[in-house]
PDB file of C-alpha atoms and ligand atoms in Angstrom:
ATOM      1  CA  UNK A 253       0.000   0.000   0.000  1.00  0.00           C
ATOM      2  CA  UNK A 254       1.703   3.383  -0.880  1.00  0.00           C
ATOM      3  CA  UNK A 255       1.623   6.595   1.079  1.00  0.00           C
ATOM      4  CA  UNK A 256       0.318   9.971   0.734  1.00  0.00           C
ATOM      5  CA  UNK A 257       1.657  12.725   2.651  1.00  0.00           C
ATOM      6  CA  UNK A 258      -1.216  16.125   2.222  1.00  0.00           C
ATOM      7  CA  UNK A 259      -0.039  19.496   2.305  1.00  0.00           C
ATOM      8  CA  UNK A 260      -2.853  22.182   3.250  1.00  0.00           C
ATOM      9  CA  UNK A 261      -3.032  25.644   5.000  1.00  0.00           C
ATOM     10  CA  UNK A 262      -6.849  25.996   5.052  1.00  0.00           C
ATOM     11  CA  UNK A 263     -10.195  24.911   4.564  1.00  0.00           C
ATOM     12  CA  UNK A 264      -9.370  21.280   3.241  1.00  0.00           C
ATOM     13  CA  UNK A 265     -12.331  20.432   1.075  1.00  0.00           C
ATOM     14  CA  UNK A 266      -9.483  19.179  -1.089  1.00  0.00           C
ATOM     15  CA  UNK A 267      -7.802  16.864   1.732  1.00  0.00           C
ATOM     16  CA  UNK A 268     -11.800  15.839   2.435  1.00  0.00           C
ATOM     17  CA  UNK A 269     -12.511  14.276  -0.943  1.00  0.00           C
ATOM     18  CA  UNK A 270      -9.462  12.405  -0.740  1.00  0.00           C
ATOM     19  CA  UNK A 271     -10.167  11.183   2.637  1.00  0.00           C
ATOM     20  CA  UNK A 272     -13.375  10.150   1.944  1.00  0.00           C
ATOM     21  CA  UNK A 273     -12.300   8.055  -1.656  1.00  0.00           C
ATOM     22  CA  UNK A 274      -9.349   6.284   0.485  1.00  0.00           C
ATOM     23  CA  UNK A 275     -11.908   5.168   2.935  1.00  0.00           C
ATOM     24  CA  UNK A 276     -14.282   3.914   0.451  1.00  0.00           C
ATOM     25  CA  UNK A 277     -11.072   2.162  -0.945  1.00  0.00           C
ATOM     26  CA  UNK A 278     -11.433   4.316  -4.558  1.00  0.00           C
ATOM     27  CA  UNK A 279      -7.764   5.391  -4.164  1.00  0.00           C
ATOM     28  CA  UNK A 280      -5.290   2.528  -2.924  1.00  0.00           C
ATOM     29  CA  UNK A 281      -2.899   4.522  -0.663  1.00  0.00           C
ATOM     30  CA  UNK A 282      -2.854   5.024   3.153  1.00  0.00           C
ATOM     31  CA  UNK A 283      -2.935   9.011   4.256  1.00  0.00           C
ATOM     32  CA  UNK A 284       0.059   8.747   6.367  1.00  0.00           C
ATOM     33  CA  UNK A 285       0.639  12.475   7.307  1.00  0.00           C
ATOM     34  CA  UNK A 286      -1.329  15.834   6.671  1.00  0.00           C
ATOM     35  CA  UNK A 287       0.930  19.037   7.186  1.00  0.00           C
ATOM     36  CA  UNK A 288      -0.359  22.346   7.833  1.00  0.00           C
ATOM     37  CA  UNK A 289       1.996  25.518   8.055  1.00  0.00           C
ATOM     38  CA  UNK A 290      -0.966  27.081   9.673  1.00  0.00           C
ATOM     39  CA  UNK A 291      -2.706  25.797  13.346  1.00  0.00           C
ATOM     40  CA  UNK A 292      -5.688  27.295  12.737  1.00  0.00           C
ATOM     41  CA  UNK A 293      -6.496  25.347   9.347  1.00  0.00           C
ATOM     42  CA  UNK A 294      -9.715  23.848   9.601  1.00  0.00           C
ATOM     43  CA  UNK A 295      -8.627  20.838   7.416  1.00  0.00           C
ATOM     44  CA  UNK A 296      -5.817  20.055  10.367  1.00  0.00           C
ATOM     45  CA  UNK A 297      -8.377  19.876  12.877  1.00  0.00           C
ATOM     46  CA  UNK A 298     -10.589  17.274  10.648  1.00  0.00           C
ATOM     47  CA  UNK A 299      -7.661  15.338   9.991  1.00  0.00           C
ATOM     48  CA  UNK A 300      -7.102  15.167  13.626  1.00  0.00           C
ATOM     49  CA  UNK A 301     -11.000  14.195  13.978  1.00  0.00           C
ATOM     50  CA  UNK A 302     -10.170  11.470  11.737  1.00  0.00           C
ATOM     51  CA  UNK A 303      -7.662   9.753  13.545  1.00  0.00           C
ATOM     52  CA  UNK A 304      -4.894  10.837  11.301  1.00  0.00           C
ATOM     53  CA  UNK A 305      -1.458  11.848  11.636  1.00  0.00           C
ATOM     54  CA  UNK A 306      -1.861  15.804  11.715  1.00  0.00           C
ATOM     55  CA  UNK A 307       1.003  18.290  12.164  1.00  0.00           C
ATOM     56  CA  UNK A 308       1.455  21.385  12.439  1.00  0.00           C
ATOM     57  CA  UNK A 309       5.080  22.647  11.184  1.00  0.00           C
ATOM     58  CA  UNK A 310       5.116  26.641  11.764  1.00  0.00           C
ATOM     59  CA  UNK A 311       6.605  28.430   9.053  1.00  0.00           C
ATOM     60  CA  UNK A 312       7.122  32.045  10.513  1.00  0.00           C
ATOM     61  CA  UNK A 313      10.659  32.952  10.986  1.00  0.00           C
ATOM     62  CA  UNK A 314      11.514  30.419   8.951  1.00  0.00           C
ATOM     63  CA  UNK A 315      13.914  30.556   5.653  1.00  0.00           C
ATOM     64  CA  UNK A 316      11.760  29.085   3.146  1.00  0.00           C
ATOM     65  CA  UNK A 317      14.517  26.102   2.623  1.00  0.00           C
ATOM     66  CA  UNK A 318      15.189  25.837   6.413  1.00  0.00           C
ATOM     67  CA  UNK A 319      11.031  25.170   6.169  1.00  0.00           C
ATOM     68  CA  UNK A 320      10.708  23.270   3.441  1.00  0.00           C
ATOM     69  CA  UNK A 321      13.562  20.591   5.216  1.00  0.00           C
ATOM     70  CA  UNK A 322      11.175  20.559   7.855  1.00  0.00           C
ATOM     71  CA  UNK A 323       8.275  19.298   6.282  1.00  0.00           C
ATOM     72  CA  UNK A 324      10.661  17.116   4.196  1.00  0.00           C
ATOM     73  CA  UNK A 325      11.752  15.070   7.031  1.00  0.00           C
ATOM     74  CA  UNK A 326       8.389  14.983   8.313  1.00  0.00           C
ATOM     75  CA  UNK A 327       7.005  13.124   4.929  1.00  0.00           C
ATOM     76  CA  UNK A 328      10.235  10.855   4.744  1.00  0.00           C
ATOM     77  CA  UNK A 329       9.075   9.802   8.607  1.00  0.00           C
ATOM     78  CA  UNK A 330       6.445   9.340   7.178  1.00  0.00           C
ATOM     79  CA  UNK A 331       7.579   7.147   4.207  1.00  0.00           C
ATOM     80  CA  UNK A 332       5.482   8.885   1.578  1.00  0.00           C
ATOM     81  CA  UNK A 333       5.469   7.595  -1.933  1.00  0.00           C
ATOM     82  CA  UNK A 334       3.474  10.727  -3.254  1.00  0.00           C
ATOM     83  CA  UNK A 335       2.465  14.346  -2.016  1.00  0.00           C
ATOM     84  CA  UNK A 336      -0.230  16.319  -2.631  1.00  0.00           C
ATOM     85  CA  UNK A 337      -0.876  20.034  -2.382  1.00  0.00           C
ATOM     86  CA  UNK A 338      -4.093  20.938  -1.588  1.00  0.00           C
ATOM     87  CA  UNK A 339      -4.501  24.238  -0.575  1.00  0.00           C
ATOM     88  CA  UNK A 340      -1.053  24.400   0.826  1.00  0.00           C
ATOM     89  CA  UNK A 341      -0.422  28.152   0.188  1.00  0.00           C
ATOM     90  CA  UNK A 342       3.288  27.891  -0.071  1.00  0.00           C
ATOM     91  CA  UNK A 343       5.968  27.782  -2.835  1.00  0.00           C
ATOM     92  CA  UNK A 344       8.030  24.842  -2.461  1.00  0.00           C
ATOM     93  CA  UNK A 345      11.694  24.930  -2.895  1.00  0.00           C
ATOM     94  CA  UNK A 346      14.189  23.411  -5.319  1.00  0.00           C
ATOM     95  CA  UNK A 347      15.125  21.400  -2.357  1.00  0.00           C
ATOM     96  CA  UNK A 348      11.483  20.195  -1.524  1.00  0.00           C
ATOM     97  CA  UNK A 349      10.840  19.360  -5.257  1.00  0.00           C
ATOM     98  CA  UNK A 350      14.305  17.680  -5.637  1.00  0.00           C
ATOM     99  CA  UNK A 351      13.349  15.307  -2.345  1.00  0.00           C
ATOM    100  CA  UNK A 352      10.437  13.987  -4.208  1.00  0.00           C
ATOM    101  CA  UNK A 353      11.455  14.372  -7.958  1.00  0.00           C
ATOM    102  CA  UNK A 354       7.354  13.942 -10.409  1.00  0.00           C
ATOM    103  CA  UNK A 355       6.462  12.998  -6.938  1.00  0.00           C
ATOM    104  CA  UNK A 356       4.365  16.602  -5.944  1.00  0.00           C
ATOM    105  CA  UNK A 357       0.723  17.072  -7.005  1.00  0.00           C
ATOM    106  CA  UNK A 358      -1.162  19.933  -6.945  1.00  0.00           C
ATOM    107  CA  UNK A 359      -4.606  21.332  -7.967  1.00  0.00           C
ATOM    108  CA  UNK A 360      -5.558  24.630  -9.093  1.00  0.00           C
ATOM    109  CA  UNK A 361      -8.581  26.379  -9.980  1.00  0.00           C
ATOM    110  CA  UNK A 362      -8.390  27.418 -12.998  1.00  0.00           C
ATOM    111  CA  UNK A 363      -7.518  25.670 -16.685  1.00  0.00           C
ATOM    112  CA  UNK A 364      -3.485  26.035 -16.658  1.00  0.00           C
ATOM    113  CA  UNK A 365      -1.549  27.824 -18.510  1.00  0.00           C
ATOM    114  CA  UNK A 366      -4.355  30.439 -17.769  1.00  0.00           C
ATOM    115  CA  UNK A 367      -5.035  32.503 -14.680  1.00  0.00           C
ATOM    116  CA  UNK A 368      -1.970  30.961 -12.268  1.00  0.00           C
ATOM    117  CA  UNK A 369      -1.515  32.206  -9.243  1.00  0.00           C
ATOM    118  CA  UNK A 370      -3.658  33.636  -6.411  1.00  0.00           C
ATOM    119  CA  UNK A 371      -7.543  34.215  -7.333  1.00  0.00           C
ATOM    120  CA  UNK A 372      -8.115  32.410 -10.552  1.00  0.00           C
ATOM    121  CA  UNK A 373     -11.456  32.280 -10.254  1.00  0.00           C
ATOM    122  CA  UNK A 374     -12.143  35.600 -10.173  1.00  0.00           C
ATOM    123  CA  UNK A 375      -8.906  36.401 -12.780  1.00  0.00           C
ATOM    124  CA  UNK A 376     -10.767  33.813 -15.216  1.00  0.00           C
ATOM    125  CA  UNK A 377     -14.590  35.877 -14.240  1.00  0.00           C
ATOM    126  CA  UNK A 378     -12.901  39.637 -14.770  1.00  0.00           C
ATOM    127  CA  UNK A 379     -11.348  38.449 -18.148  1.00  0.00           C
ATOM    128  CA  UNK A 380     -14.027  37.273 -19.659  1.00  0.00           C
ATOM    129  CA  UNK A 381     -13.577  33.544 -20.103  1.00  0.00           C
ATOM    130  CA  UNK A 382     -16.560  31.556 -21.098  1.00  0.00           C
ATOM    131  CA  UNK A 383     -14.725  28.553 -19.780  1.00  0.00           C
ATOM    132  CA  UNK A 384     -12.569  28.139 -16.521  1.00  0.00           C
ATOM    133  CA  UNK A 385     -11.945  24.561 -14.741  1.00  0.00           C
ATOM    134  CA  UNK A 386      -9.371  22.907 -12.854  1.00  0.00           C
ATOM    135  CA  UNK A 387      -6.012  21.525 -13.284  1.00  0.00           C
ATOM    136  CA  UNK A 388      -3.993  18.729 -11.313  1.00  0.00           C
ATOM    137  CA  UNK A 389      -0.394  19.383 -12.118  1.00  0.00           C
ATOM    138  CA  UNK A 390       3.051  17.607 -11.299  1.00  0.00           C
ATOM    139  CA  UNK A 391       4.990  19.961  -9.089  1.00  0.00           C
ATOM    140  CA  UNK A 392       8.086  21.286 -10.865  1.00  0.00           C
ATOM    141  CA  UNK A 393      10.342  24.276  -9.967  1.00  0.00           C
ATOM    142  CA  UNK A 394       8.122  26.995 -10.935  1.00  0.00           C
ATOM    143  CA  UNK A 395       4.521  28.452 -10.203  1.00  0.00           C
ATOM    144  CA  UNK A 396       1.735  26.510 -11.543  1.00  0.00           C
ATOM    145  CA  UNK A 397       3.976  25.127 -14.201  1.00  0.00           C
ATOM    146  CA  UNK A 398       4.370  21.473 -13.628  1.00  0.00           C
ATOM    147  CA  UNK A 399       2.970  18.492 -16.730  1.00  0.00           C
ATOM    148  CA  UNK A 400      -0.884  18.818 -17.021  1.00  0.00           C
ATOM    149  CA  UNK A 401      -2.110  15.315 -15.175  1.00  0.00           C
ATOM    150  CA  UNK A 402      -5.869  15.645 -15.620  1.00  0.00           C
ATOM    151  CA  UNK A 403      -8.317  18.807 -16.312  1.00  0.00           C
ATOM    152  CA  UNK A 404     -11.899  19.442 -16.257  1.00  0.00           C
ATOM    153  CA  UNK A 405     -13.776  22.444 -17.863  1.00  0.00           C
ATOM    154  CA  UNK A 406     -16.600  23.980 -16.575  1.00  0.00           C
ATOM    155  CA  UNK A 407     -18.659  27.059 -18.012  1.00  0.00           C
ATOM    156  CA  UNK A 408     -18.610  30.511 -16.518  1.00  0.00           C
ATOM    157  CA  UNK A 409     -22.377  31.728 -16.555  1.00  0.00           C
ATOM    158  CA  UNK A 410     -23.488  35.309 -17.163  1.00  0.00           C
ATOM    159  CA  UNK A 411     -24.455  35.911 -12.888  1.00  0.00           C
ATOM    160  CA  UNK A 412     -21.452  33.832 -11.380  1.00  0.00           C
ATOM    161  CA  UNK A 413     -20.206  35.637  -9.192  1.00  0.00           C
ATOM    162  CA  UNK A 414     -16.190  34.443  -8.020  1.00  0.00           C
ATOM    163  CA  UNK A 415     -17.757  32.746  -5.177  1.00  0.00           C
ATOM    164  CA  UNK A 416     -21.013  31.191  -7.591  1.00  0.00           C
ATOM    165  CA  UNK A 417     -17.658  29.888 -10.152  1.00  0.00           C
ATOM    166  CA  UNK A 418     -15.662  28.875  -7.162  1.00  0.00           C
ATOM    167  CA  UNK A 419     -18.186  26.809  -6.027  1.00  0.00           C
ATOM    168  CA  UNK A 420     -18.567  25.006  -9.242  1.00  0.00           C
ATOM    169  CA  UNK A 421     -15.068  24.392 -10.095  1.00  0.00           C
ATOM    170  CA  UNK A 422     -14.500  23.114  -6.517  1.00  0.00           C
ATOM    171  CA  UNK A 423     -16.732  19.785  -7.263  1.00  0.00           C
ATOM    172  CA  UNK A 424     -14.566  19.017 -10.596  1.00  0.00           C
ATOM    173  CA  UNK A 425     -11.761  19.732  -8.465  1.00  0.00           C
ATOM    174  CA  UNK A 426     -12.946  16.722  -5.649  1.00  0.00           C
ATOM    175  CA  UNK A 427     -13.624  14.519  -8.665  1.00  0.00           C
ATOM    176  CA  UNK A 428     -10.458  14.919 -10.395  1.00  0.00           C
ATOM    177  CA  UNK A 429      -7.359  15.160  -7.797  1.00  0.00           C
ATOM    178  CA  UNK A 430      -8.345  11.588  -6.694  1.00  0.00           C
ATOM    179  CA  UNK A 431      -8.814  10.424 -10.260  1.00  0.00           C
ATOM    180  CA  UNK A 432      -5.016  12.259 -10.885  1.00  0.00           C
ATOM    181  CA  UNK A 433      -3.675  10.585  -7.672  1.00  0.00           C
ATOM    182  CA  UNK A 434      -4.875   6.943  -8.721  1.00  0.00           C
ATOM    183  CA  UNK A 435      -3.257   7.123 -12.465  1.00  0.00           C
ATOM    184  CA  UNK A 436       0.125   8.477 -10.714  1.00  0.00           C
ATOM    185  CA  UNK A 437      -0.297   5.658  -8.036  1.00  0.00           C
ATOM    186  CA  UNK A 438      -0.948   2.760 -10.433  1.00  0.00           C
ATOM    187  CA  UNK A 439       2.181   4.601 -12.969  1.00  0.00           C
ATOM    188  CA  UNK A 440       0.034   5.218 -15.623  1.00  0.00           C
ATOM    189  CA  UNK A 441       1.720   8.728 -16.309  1.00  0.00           C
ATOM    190  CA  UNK A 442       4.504   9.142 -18.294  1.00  0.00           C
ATOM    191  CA  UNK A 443       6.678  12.269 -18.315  1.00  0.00           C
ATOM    192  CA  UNK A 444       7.722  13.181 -22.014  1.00  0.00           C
ATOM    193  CA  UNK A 445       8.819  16.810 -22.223  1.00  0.00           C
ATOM    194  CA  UNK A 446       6.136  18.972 -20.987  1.00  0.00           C
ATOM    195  CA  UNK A 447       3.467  16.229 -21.386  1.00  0.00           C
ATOM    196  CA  UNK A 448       2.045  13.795 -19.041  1.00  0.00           C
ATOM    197  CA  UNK A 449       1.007  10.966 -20.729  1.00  0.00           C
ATOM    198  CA  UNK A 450      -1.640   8.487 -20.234  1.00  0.00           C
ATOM    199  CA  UNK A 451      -0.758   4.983 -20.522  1.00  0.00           C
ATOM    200  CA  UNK A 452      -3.497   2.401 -20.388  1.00  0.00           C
ATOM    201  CA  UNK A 453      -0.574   0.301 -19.421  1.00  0.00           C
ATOM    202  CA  UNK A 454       2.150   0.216 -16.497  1.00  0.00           C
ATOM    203  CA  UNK A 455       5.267   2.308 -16.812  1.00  0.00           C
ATOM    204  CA  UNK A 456       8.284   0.211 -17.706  1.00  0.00           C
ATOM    205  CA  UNK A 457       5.401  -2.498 -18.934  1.00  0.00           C
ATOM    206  CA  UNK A 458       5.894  -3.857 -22.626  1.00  0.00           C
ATOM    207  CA  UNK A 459       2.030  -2.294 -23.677  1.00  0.00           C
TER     208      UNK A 459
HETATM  209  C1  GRF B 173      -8.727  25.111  -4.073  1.00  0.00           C
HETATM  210  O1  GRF B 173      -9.509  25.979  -4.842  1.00  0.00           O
HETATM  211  C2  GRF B 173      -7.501  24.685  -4.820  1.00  0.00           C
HETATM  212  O2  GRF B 173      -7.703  24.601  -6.195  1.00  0.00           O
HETATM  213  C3  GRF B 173      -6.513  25.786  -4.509  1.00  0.00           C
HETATM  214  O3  GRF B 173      -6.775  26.116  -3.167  1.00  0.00           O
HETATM  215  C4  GRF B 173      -8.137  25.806  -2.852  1.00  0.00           C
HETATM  216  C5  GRF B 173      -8.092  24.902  -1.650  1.00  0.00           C
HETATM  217  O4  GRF B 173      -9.379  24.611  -1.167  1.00  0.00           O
HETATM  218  N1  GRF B 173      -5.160  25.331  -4.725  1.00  0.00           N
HETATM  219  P1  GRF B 173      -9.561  23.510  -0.037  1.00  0.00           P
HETATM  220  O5  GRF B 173      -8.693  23.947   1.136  1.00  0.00           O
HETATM  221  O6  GRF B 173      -9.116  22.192  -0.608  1.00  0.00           O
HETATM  222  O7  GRF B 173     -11.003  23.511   0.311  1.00  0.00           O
END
């Protein structure tokens, strides 16, 4: 059974819909850790609530590497085989990304390369985008950059408001981080270049 170590600073909804596929066995991993850099994060308190292993790993005063080695050594403890962002409102390190090399998930709201960074819901709503969505992305050395894993598309209506197309992108987003999380655990993606590909068969695996 492989390991997931979950990074989050907030909320959790994320961290939730994982929770709840691993329990209904959907995703074949264990959550072995969840790590907030925030103590207040209501998704470190329901992690606690379910009996997992929550921590809380401060970040203030901290060099972001001198962090980042922190929370490192807390996932190796761990023995995670894959980690995923969710929410986690940091930017990891070269060091951090090097420690778990394609290993690093993360989700964001919007349909990458457009609107990264904070508030791409309401970046996608004030430009004018008929379409916005969600991407789960490998984790590489810059921000929102990483190989597309999975996306899903979802319309932006006339009277959304950021909150109204928030809301809506959030339930792709619970749907398709565990999907993204199974084909990575069962090595059906396959790094070539910028793409992640597919494979209907197992990495290394004569198809
Ligand atoms: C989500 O919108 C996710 O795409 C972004 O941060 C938000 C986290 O929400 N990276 P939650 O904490 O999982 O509810």
């Amino acid at each position: 059974m492989k390991n997931l170590g979950i990074l989050l600073s907030g909320r959790g909804s994320n961290f939730e819909a994982i929770a709840r596929n691993v329990a209904a066995g959907k995703i074949p991993a264990k959550i072995a850790v969840v790590v907030s850099n925030r103590e207040e994060a209501p998704g470190l308190a329901r992690a606690r609530e379910m009996g997992l292993t929550a921590r809380f790993i401060p970040s203030k005063g901290k060099e972001r590497e001198a962090y980042d080695r922190d929370v490192v050594a807390a996932l190796e403890e761990a023995q995670v085989d894959l980690v995923c962002l969710a929410g986690f409102m940091r930017i990891l390190s070269p060091y951090f990304i090097r420690a778990f090399p394609r290993r690093i998930l993360n989700i964001h709201p919007a349909l990458l390369p457009a609107f990264p960074g904070l508030d791409a819901q309401k970046q996608a709503l004030e430009y004018g985008a008929k379409f916005s969505g969600c991407t789960v992305h490998i984790v590489d050395e810059g921000v929102d950059t990483g190989p597309i894993v999975c996306q899903a598309v979802v319309p932006v209506l006339d009277d959304d408001t950021a909150e109204t197309l928030a809301a809506r992108i959030l339930k792709e987003e619970h749907r398709i981080y565990s999907q993204a999380i199974c084909l990575m655990l069962e090595d059906k993606v396959r790094i070539e270049g910028r793409r992640a590909l597919i494979t209907p068969w197992k990495y290394g695996q004569t198809p």
